[in-house]
Amino acid sequence: MRLPILLSLSMLILPTSVFSAEASLSLSLTDAIRMAVEKNLDVRAELFTPAQFEADINRNRSIYDPLLNLQTSYTDSDSAISSVGQSLRLDSSISQLFWTGGTASLDFKNGYSNVVTPSSTWQTGLGVSLSQPLLRNVGREATEIAINTSRQSKFASLERFNSLLLSTVAQVRTEYFKLHSLREERDVKKVSLELARKILSETQGRVKAGVLPAMEVFNAEFGVATREKELIDTELAVSNQVDVLRLLLQLDANVGDLQTVDLPPRDRYDVIESEAIQKALNRPDIREQKRNLELNELVTRNLSQKTRPDLTLTASAQLTGQDNAYHQNMDKVLTFDYPVWMVGLNFSYPLGNGAAENDYRKSRLKTEQISLQLRSLEETSANEVRAAIRGIVAGYKQIEVTDRGAKFAEERLRAFIRKNEVGLATNKDVLDVQNDLDVAKSNQINAVVGYANALTRYWQVTGELLEREGIRVVEGDADKLYSATR
């Protein structure tokens, strides 16, 4: 079943049949994000929560469904302590709840009695009745409390889904660029190993010629073995990272390798702190907390009504008839000659009302608690934005510094190779300088990827990452999932 997420770009679906065993897949960052949005199991599972709340909403709306009630009974009595004879009841009614909290019903009652004394008769009543609360449980909000609670819960769950989607997209970007950095590291290790093998080959030739002592061969062989081990470790890290992405994107098991297409960004990204903090206040997790606050305020208002006395207006009107023959009995009903009506008030109030009072106070306390948690979340988001901005600034500076460091390390290695060729530097000196170059290259790779991750973190804490990637979730996504379930 396809996950119903609305995107400004069309969703990418990759059929598994196009992959042969251990096939290699070239993957762009955009495609990786789309695949995670559509296929990631955690994302798909989370969308079922608002769909379940949609079921709750529709279930609670059923309070407005008319209620049909049919009753029939037959009694045959031959008792010494009660009337002897037969009686029959055939009653029906239909009732309807209104948004005011009141209930109206239409009743049609038929009774037949055949006893020794008096003679058999039919009794019929056709009437309407109304019950309307005046103080407690009155009004649309009180009547539809379950509907509105489910609706607010659904909105909160949609924001929770957005939060999960936001973190998933951020994770895809991070893991994608991590795979890129590991492949770059592997390339560096390969070049380093090739140079070490070249040094070993040249050293063996110079030792045979008597130009260098045999000890230099051991140094060169140690350098080769060390770099072979480092390359194996890097290959393992690449394979493990491919598995991480394969699980995250729910790729077919036949995809043996993933090739990253997009490079991490290196361009300078300028931000305005005040605008970034303002964006962060509209993050999905903050919107979810606001929904929770609205939900608890709704519950608090409803519990406030529960502290009032219960005063209910009741009214009814009925047309009646009574006769030995049923059709004559019905004629009397329709002549309006025997009306019965009633108006009354029912009042009740538990002395002390401790249960309702404490439920209300508890809800008030919870509302205050959620309000403070919301303020804390907003202040935390501002700190996260400031930290993310500092990460962007530092990350961009590190790119420039590590670029210079890698350039200097390359020049230094070339200089030591030339010294080694004329006997002014040992193989160990060259290999040590080469290690320095490997470290400089690794720092350069990590700086670029770290800057990309800093940008991802910034867009995540400001909540704008989904919009930047063209992803938009709407309420109808969960509704479609609900409608598709039978």
XYZ file of N, CA and C in Angstrom, residues 19 30 51 89 104 137 157 175 190 197 204 229 296 303 321 332 385 397 429 434 442 466 474:
69
model
N 16.562 -4.470 -10.303
C 17.841 -4.713 -9.676
C 18.215 -6.177 -9.852
N 18.072 13.800 -3.458
C 16.634 14.018 -3.606
C 15.882 12.695 -3.693
N -4.843 8.431 11.474
C -5.936 7.706 10.826
C -6.849 7.067 11.868
N -48.025 -5.368 24.786
C -47.456 -4.039 24.590
C -46.730 -4.001 23.257
N -34.788 15.086 21.923
C -36.208 15.046 21.582
C -36.543 13.644 21.094
N -23.706 20.482 31.217
C -23.755 19.754 29.933
C -24.629 20.463 28.907
N -1.378 14.493 16.619
C -0.678 13.331 16.063
C -0.119 13.629 14.675
N 23.128 10.534 6.880
C 23.671 9.226 6.508
C 24.151 9.209 5.060
N 43.339 4.277 -0.428
C 43.841 3.578 -1.615
C 45.070 4.280 -2.186
N 53.192 1.093 -1.507
C 53.686 -0.022 -2.322
C 54.757 0.433 -3.300
N 63.141 -1.875 -2.368
C 63.696 -3.207 -2.610
C 64.757 -3.165 -3.721
N 45.693 -2.511 6.384
C 44.763 -2.669 7.487
C 43.788 -1.497 7.532
N -6.203 20.455 26.297
C -6.430 20.451 27.743
C -7.284 21.642 28.174
N -14.905 20.444 32.159
C -14.963 20.069 33.575
C -15.483 21.214 34.433
N -55.848 7.649 23.320
C -57.140 7.052 22.998
C -57.310 5.747 23.739
N -59.988 8.008 18.228
C -59.973 8.927 19.360
C -58.635 9.655 19.465
N 18.628 26.981 17.784
C 18.877 27.773 16.582
C 20.221 28.488 16.697
N 34.249 27.959 8.268
C 35.644 28.320 8.517
C 36.541 27.092 8.471
N 60.521 8.650 7.173
C 60.168 10.076 7.107
C 59.064 10.306 6.084
N 53.407 11.133 4.850
C 52.200 10.670 4.160
C 51.048 10.473 5.146
N 41.606 13.664 5.615
C 40.454 13.247 6.421
C 39.796 14.457 7.075
N 11.556 20.246 5.708
C 10.559 19.591 4.858
C 10.166 20.485 3.685
N -0.643 16.886 4.691
C -1.939 17.506 4.953
C -2.828 16.508 5.688
